[in-house]
CSV table of C-alpha atoms and ligand atoms in Angstrom, one decimal:
chain,number,residue,atom,x,y,z
A,1,MET,CA,-25.8,65.5,19.5
A,2,ILE,CA,-23.4,68.3,20.2
A,3,SER,CA,-24.7,71.9,19.6
A,4,LYS,CA,-23.1,74.0,22.3
A,5,ILE,CA,-19.4,74.1,22.8
A,6,GLY,CA,-17.4,75.7,25.6
A,7,VAL,CA,-13.8,76.8,25.0
A,8,ILE,CA,-11.3,77.5,27.8
A,9,GLY,CA,-8.5,79.9,27.0
A,10,ALA,CA,-8.8,82.8,24.6
A,11,GLY,CA,-5.2,82.6,23.3
A,12,GLN,CA,-4.1,81.7,19.8
A,13,MET,CA,-5.8,78.3,19.9
A,14,GLY,CA,-8.9,79.0,21.9
A,15,THR,CA,-9.8,81.9,19.6
A,16,GLY,CA,-9.2,79.8,16.5
A,17,ILE,CA,-11.3,76.9,17.9
A,18,SER,CA,-14.2,79.3,18.8
A,19,HIS,CA,-13.9,80.9,15.3
A,20,VAL,CA,-14.4,77.7,13.4
A,21,CYS,CA,-17.0,76.2,15.7
A,22,ALA,CA,-19.1,79.4,15.5
A,23,LEU,CA,-18.9,79.6,11.7
A,24,ALA,CA,-19.9,75.9,11.5
A,25,GLY,CA,-23.1,76.8,13.5
A,26,PHE,CA,-22.2,75.7,17.0
A,27,ASP,CA,-23.1,78.0,19.9
A,28,VAL,CA,-19.8,78.9,21.6
A,29,ARG,CA,-19.0,79.9,25.2
A,30,LEU,CA,-15.5,81.3,25.5
A,31,THR,CA,-13.6,81.7,28.8
A,32,ASP,CA,-10.3,83.0,30.0
A,33,VAL,CA,-8.9,84.0,33.4
A,34,SER,CA,-7.8,87.3,31.9
A,35,GLN,CA,-10.4,89.8,30.8
A,36,ASP,CA,-7.7,91.4,28.7
A,37,ALA,CA,-7.0,88.1,26.9
A,38,LEU,CA,-10.7,87.7,26.3
A,39,ASP,CA,-11.1,91.2,24.8
A,40,LYS,CA,-8.0,90.6,22.6
A,41,GLY,CA,-9.3,87.2,21.6
A,42,MET,CA,-12.7,88.5,20.5
A,43,ALA,CA,-10.9,91.3,18.5
A,44,VAL,CA,-8.7,88.6,16.8
A,45,ILE,CA,-11.7,86.5,15.9
A,46,ASP,CA,-13.4,89.6,14.4
A,47,HIS,CA,-10.3,90.5,12.5
A,48,ASN,CA,-9.7,87.0,11.1
A,49,MET,CA,-13.4,86.6,10.1
A,50,SER,CA,-13.2,90.0,8.3
A,51,ARG,CA,-10.1,88.7,6.4
A,52,GLN,CA,-12.2,85.7,5.3
A,53,VAL,CA,-14.9,88.1,4.1
A,54,THR,CA,-12.4,90.1,2.1
A,55,ARG,CA,-11.1,86.9,0.5
A,56,GLU,CA,-14.7,85.9,-0.2
A,57,ARG,CA,-14.5,82.7,1.8
A,58,ILE,CA,-17.5,83.8,3.9
A,59,THR,CA,-20.1,86.5,3.6
A,60,GLU,CA,-20.6,89.5,5.9
A,61,ALA,CA,-23.8,87.8,7.1
A,62,ASP,CA,-21.8,84.6,8.0
A,63,LYS,CA,-19.4,86.7,9.9
A,64,ASP,CA,-22.1,88.6,11.9
A,65,ALA,CA,-24.0,85.3,12.6
A,66,GLY,CA,-20.7,83.6,13.7
A,67,LEU,CA,-19.6,86.4,16.0
A,68,ALA,CA,-23.1,86.5,17.6
A,69,ARG,CA,-22.8,82.8,18.4
A,70,ILE,CA,-19.7,83.4,20.6
A,71,VAL,CA,-20.4,84.5,24.2
A,72,PRO,CA,-17.2,85.5,26.1
A,73,SER,CA,-17.0,85.4,29.9
A,74,THR,CA,-14.3,85.1,32.6
A,75,GLY,CA,-16.3,82.5,34.7
A,76,MET,CA,-17.0,78.8,34.1
A,77,GLU,CA,-20.7,79.1,35.1
A,78,HIS,CA,-21.8,79.5,31.5
A,79,PHE,CA,-20.6,76.0,30.6
A,80,GLY,CA,-23.7,74.5,32.4
A,81,ASP,CA,-25.6,73.8,29.2
A,82,CYS,CA,-22.6,72.8,27.0
A,83,ASP,CA,-22.4,69.4,25.3
A,84,LEU,CA,-18.7,69.6,24.8
A,85,VAL,CA,-16.0,71.8,26.5
A,86,VAL,CA,-12.6,72.1,24.9
A,87,GLU,CA,-9.7,73.2,27.2
A,88,ALA,CA,-7.2,75.3,25.3
A,89,ALA,CA,-5.3,77.0,28.1
A,90,THR,CA,-1.5,77.3,28.7
A,91,GLU,CA,0.5,74.2,28.1
A,92,ASP,CA,1.2,73.4,31.7
A,93,GLU,CA,-0.1,70.3,33.3
A,94,LYS,CA,-0.7,71.8,36.7
A,95,VAL,CA,-2.7,74.7,35.2
A,96,LYS,CA,-4.8,72.2,33.1
A,97,ARG,CA,-5.5,69.8,36.0
A,98,GLN,CA,-6.7,72.7,38.1
A,99,ILE,CA,-8.9,74.0,35.3
A,100,LEU,CA,-10.4,70.5,34.9
A,101,VAL,CA,-11.1,70.2,38.7
A,102,ASP,CA,-12.8,73.6,38.7
A,103,LEU,CA,-14.7,72.9,35.5
A,104,CYS,CA,-16.4,69.6,36.2
A,105,PRO,CA,-18.9,70.8,38.9
A,106,HIS,CA,-20.4,73.2,36.4
A,107,LEU,CA,-21.1,70.6,33.8
A,108,THR,CA,-24.0,68.2,33.1
A,109,PRO,CA,-23.1,64.5,33.5
A,110,GLU,CA,-23.5,64.1,29.7
A,111,CYS,CA,-21.0,66.8,28.8
A,112,ILE,CA,-17.8,65.6,27.0
A,113,VAL,CA,-14.6,67.3,28.0
A,114,ALA,CA,-11.7,67.6,25.5
A,115,SER,CA,-8.2,69.0,25.8
A,116,ASN,CA,-6.3,70.7,23.0
A,117,THR,CA,-3.0,69.9,24.7
A,118,SER,CA,-0.1,69.4,22.3
A,119,SER,CA,1.8,66.9,24.4
A,120,ILE,CA,0.4,66.1,27.9
A,121,SER,CA,-1.0,62.6,28.7
A,122,ILE,CA,-4.7,62.5,28.0
A,123,THR,CA,-5.0,59.6,30.5
A,124,ARG,CA,-3.5,61.7,33.3
A,125,LEU,CA,-5.6,64.8,32.4
A,126,GLY,CA,-8.7,62.6,32.2
A,127,ALA,CA,-8.0,61.2,35.7
A,128,ALA,CA,-8.2,64.8,37.0
A,129,THR,CA,-11.9,64.9,35.9
A,130,ASP,CA,-15.0,63.2,37.3
A,131,ARG,CA,-15.5,61.6,33.8
A,132,PRO,CA,-12.4,59.9,32.3
A,133,GLY,CA,-14.7,57.9,29.9
A,134,LYS,CA,-16.0,61.2,28.5
A,135,PHE,CA,-12.6,62.8,28.2
A,136,ILE,CA,-10.5,63.0,25.0
A,137,GLY,CA,-7.6,64.7,23.3
A,138,MET,CA,-8.8,67.0,20.5
A,139,HIS,CA,-5.6,68.5,19.1
A,140,PHE,CA,-6.3,71.3,16.6
A,141,MET,CA,-3.4,72.8,14.5
A,142,ASN,CA,-2.4,76.4,14.3
A,143,PRO,CA,-3.9,78.5,12.7
A,144,VAL,CA,-7.1,76.7,13.3
A,145,PRO,CA,-9.2,78.3,10.5
A,146,LEU,CA,-6.6,77.2,7.9
A,147,MET,CA,-5.3,73.9,9.1
A,148,LYS,CA,-7.3,70.8,8.2
A,149,LEU,CA,-6.0,68.3,10.8
A,150,VAL,CA,-7.4,67.4,14.2
A,151,GLU,CA,-5.6,64.6,16.1
A,152,LEU,CA,-8.0,62.7,18.3
A,153,ILE,CA,-6.4,61.0,21.2
A,154,ARG,CA,-8.1,58.4,23.4
A,155,GLY,CA,-7.0,58.1,27.0
A,156,ILE,CA,-7.0,54.7,28.5
A,157,ALA,CA,-10.6,55.2,29.8
A,158,THR,CA,-12.0,57.2,26.8
A,159,ASN,CA,-15.2,55.4,25.6
A,160,GLU,CA,-16.2,54.8,22.0
A,161,ASP,CA,-19.3,57.1,22.2
A,162,THR,CA,-17.1,60.0,23.2
A,163,TYR,CA,-14.7,59.3,20.3
A,164,GLN,CA,-17.5,59.1,17.8
A,165,ALA,CA,-19.3,62.2,19.0
A,166,VAL,CA,-16.1,64.3,18.8
A,167,ARG,CA,-15.2,62.8,15.5
A,168,ALA,CA,-18.6,64.0,14.2
A,169,VAL,CA,-17.8,67.5,15.4
A,170,VAL,CA,-14.5,67.4,13.5
A,171,ASP,CA,-16.5,66.3,10.4
A,172,THR,CA,-18.9,69.2,10.8
A,173,LEU,CA,-16.0,71.6,11.0
A,174,GLU,CA,-14.9,70.1,7.6
A,175,LYS,CA,-11.6,69.0,9.0
A,176,THR,CA,-9.9,65.6,8.9
A,177,SER,CA,-9.4,63.6,12.1
A,178,VAL,CA,-6.5,61.2,12.6
A,179,PRO,CA,-6.5,58.8,15.6
A,180,ALA,CA,-3.3,58.9,17.7
A,181,GLU,CA,-2.4,56.8,20.7
A,182,ASP,CA,-1.8,58.5,24.0
A,183,PHE,CA,2.1,58.8,23.9
A,184,PRO,CA,3.9,62.1,24.7
A,185,ALA,CA,3.2,64.7,22.0
A,186,PHE,CA,1.1,62.2,19.9
A,187,ILE,CA,2.0,62.2,16.2
A,188,VAL,CA,2.5,65.7,14.7
A,189,ASN,CA,4.6,67.2,17.6
A,190,ARG,CA,6.5,63.9,18.2
A,191,ILE,CA,8.0,64.5,14.7
A,192,LEU,CA,7.8,68.3,14.3
A,193,MET,CA,9.1,69.6,17.7
A,194,PRO,CA,12.4,67.6,17.7
A,195,MET,CA,13.0,69.1,14.2
A,196,ILE,CA,12.4,72.6,15.5
A,197,ASN,CA,14.6,71.9,18.6
A,198,GLU,CA,17.4,70.6,16.2
A,199,ALA,CA,17.1,73.9,14.2
A,200,VAL,CA,17.7,75.8,17.5
A,201,TYR,CA,20.8,73.6,18.2
A,202,THR,CA,22.0,74.3,14.6
A,203,LEU,CA,21.7,78.0,15.5
A,204,TYR,CA,23.3,77.6,19.0
A,205,GLU,CA,26.3,75.7,17.5
A,206,GLY,CA,26.7,78.4,14.9
A,207,VAL,CA,26.2,76.1,11.9
A,208,GLY,CA,24.0,78.8,10.4
A,209,GLY,CA,22.3,82.0,11.3
A,210,VAL,CA,18.5,82.4,11.6
A,211,GLU,CA,18.0,83.4,8.0
A,212,ALA,CA,20.3,80.7,6.6
A,213,ILE,CA,18.6,78.0,8.6
A,214,ASP,CA,15.1,79.1,7.6
A,215,THR,CA,16.0,79.6,3.9
A,216,ALA,CA,17.8,76.3,3.8
A,217,MET,CA,14.8,74.4,5.1
A,218,ARG,CA,12.3,76.3,2.9
A,219,LEU,CA,14.3,75.8,-0.3
A,220,GLY,CA,16.2,72.7,0.5
A,221,ALA,CA,13.4,70.6,2.1
A,222,ASN,CA,10.5,72.4,0.5
A,223,HIS,CA,8.9,73.4,3.8
A,224,PRO,CA,6.5,76.3,3.5
A,225,MET,CA,8.0,78.0,6.6
A,226,GLY,CA,11.5,77.8,8.1
A,227,PRO,CA,11.7,75.9,11.5
A,228,LEU,CA,12.7,79.0,13.5
A,229,GLU,CA,9.9,81.1,11.9
A,230,LEU,CA,7.5,78.3,12.7
A,231,ALA,CA,8.8,78.1,16.3
A,232,ASP,CA,8.1,81.9,16.7
A,233,PHE,CA,4.6,81.2,15.3
A,234,VAL,CA,3.8,78.3,17.6
A,235,GLY,CA,5.3,80.2,20.7
A,236,LEU,CA,8.7,79.3,22.1
A,237,ASP,CA,7.2,78.6,25.6
A,238,THR,CA,4.9,76.0,23.9
A,239,VAL,CA,7.8,74.5,22.0
A,240,LEU,CA,9.9,74.2,25.2
A,241,ALA,CA,7.0,72.8,27.1
A,242,ILE,CA,6.5,70.1,24.5
A,243,MET,CA,10.2,69.2,24.4
A,244,GLN,CA,10.2,68.9,28.2
A,245,VAL,CA,7.2,66.5,28.0
A,246,LEU,CA,9.0,64.4,25.3
A,247,TYR,CA,12.3,64.4,27.3
A,248,GLU,CA,10.7,63.4,30.5
A,249,GLY,CA,7.9,61.2,29.1
A,250,LEU,CA,10.2,59.1,26.8
A,251,ALA,CA,13.3,59.4,29.1
A,252,ASP,CA,15.6,59.7,26.1
A,253,SER,CA,18.4,62.3,25.8
A,254,LYS,CA,17.7,62.9,22.1
A,255,TYR,CA,14.7,65.1,23.2
A,256,ARG,CA,16.9,67.4,25.4
A,257,PRO,CA,15.6,71.0,24.9
A,258,CYS,CA,18.3,73.2,23.4
A,259,PRO,CA,19.8,75.6,26.1
A,260,LEU,CA,19.3,78.5,23.7
A,261,LEU,CA,15.5,77.8,23.5
A,262,VAL,CA,15.4,77.7,27.3
A,263,LYS,CA,17.3,81.1,27.4
A,264,TYR,CA,14.9,82.7,25.0
A,265,VAL,CA,11.9,81.6,27.0
A,266,GLU,CA,13.6,82.8,30.3
A,267,ALA,CA,14.1,86.2,28.6
A,268,GLY,CA,10.4,86.4,27.8
A,269,TRP,CA,11.2,86.2,24.0
A,270,LEU,CA,8.3,83.9,23.1
A,271,GLY,CA,8.0,84.6,19.4
A,272,ARG,CA,5.3,86.5,17.6
A,273,LYS,CA,3.0,86.8,20.6
A,274,THR,CA,5.7,89.0,22.5
A,275,ASN,CA,7.0,90.6,19.3
A,276,ARG,CA,10.4,89.0,19.7
A,277,GLY,CA,11.6,85.4,19.3
A,278,PHE,CA,14.1,84.3,16.7
A,279,TYR,CA,12.9,87.3,14.7
A,280,ASP,CA,12.1,90.9,15.9
A,281,TYR,CA,8.5,91.6,14.8
A,282,THR,CA,8.6,95.3,15.6
A,283,ASN,CA,10.1,95.7,12.1
A,284,ASP,CA,8.3,95.0,8.9
A,285,PRO,CA,9.6,92.7,7.5
A,286,PRO,CA,10.8,91.1,10.8
A,287,ILE,CA,14.6,91.1,11.4
A,288,PRO,CA,16.5,87.9,12.4
A,289,THR,CA,17.9,88.3,15.9
A,290,ARG,CA,21.1,86.2,15.2
B,1,LIG,N1,0.3,77.4,19.6
B,1,LIG,C1,0.2,76.4,18.8
B,1,LIG,O1,0.7,76.3,17.7
B,1,LIG,C2,-0.6,75.2,19.3
B,1,LIG,C3,-1.1,74.2,18.4
B,1,LIG,C4,-1.9,73.2,18.9
B,1,LIG,C5,-2.2,73.1,20.2
B,1,LIG,N2,-1.7,74.0,21.1
B,1,LIG,C6,-2.1,73.9,22.5
B,1,LIG,O2,-3.2,74.8,22.8
B,1,LIG,C7,-3.1,75.2,24.1
B,1,LIG,C8,-3.1,76.8,24.1
B,1,LIG,O3,-2.0,77.2,23.4
B,1,LIG,P1,-2.0,78.7,22.8
B,1,LIG,O4,-0.9,78.8,21.8
B,1,LIG,O5,-3.4,79.1,22.5
B,1,LIG,O6,-1.5,79.5,24.1
B,1,LIG,P2,-1.7,81.1,24.5
B,1,LIG,O7,-0.6,81.4,25.4
B,1,LIG,O8,-1.9,81.9,23.2
B,1,LIG,O9,-3.1,81.1,25.2
B,1,LIG,C9,-3.4,80.5,26.4
B,1,LIG,C10,-4.5,81.2,27.1
B,1,LIG,O10,-4.9,80.4,28.3
B,1,LIG,C11,-5.3,81.4,29.2
B,1,LIG,N3,-5.3,80.7,30.5
B,1,LIG,C12,-4.3,80.4,31.4
B,1,LIG,N4,-4.7,79.9,32.5
B,1,LIG,C13,-6.1,79.8,32.4
B,1,LIG,C14,-7.1,79.4,33.3
B,1,LIG,N5,-6.8,78.8,34.5
B,1,LIG,N6,-8.4,79.4,32.8
B,1,LIG,C15,-8.7,80.0,31.6
B,1,LIG,N7,-7.7,80.4,30.8
B,1,LIG,C16,-6.5,80.4,31.2
B,1,LIG,C17,-4.3,82.5,29.1
B,1,LIG,O11,-4.7,83.7,29.7
B,1,LIG,C18,-4.1,82.6,27.6
B,1,LIG,O12,-5.1,83.6,27.1
B,1,LIG,C19,-1.9,74.6,24.7
B,1,LIG,O13,-2.2,73.4,25.4
B,1,LIG,C20,-1.0,74.3,23.5
B,1,LIG,O14,-0.1,73.3,23.7
B,1,LIG,C21,-1.0,75.1,20.7
């Protein structure tokens, strides 16, 4: 029975996961290497819960109880009594493997470890732990409080008890789980990221400008957001990292990351989180950059 959940990484996803777990009644331990990220993360959770209060989705008392259930810290020591730890740090295999190596000695043998990776092999990450049978992919969507789906990915060693325990957590969060096999980028991003990458190629080749591409896909394909707007929302570094995993993992040139995407990331233009990506967010409404 899972009651205490650890979350590693207080970025967009870690804060969202902490938010929904706390509101569902789980005790949450949130960690980041950066105190600044942790402070910002807690402020984001507070802000997002307040918005839910304003929209009458939750009460002020729910918000207060939820916030009180989240304990932030920069160390991993406070994961010692967790039943499940969800890793949601930067999408970089080396970073994640190191986190898992550092994490395991702090855990009870029963604790399940999950990764929110968007694309990296669950089998390989599981092998970096001392418990591959109790390791699983738990891929939440962004923004976590709004998005209903969680992909559950079994590595080759993941056992059935682990899968069922994590599935029960997803049910408690009132989200829908979908099983996906352990192939690069699983289901959602295997389909979504090549589309975003193709939108960047469309921009790169001058077929259309930022606004034309996003408007075309919103009105022509009935997508709620244009692909470039969505790329800024996800984070261009994360989009690039996923395309690289697809390109290398499936060894097919159709997944080649667009050179313009690479350039934006090299420039530090990572989308909303840095106030500039395909749009400039220092203006309201944001201005297309091309
Ligand atoms: N952004 C999305 O739309 C999305 C959707 C689903 C899954 N994901 C996945 O979730 C994970 C996190 O993505 P994000 O968008 O929240 O990224 P982010 O850049 O917003 O946050 C990552 C956080 O991890 C922290 N971090 C880095 N190294 C760490 C370490 N060693 N220990 C603890 N914390 C560390 C960073 O300080 C940062 O706060 C990635 O694996 C990503 O692929 C992202």
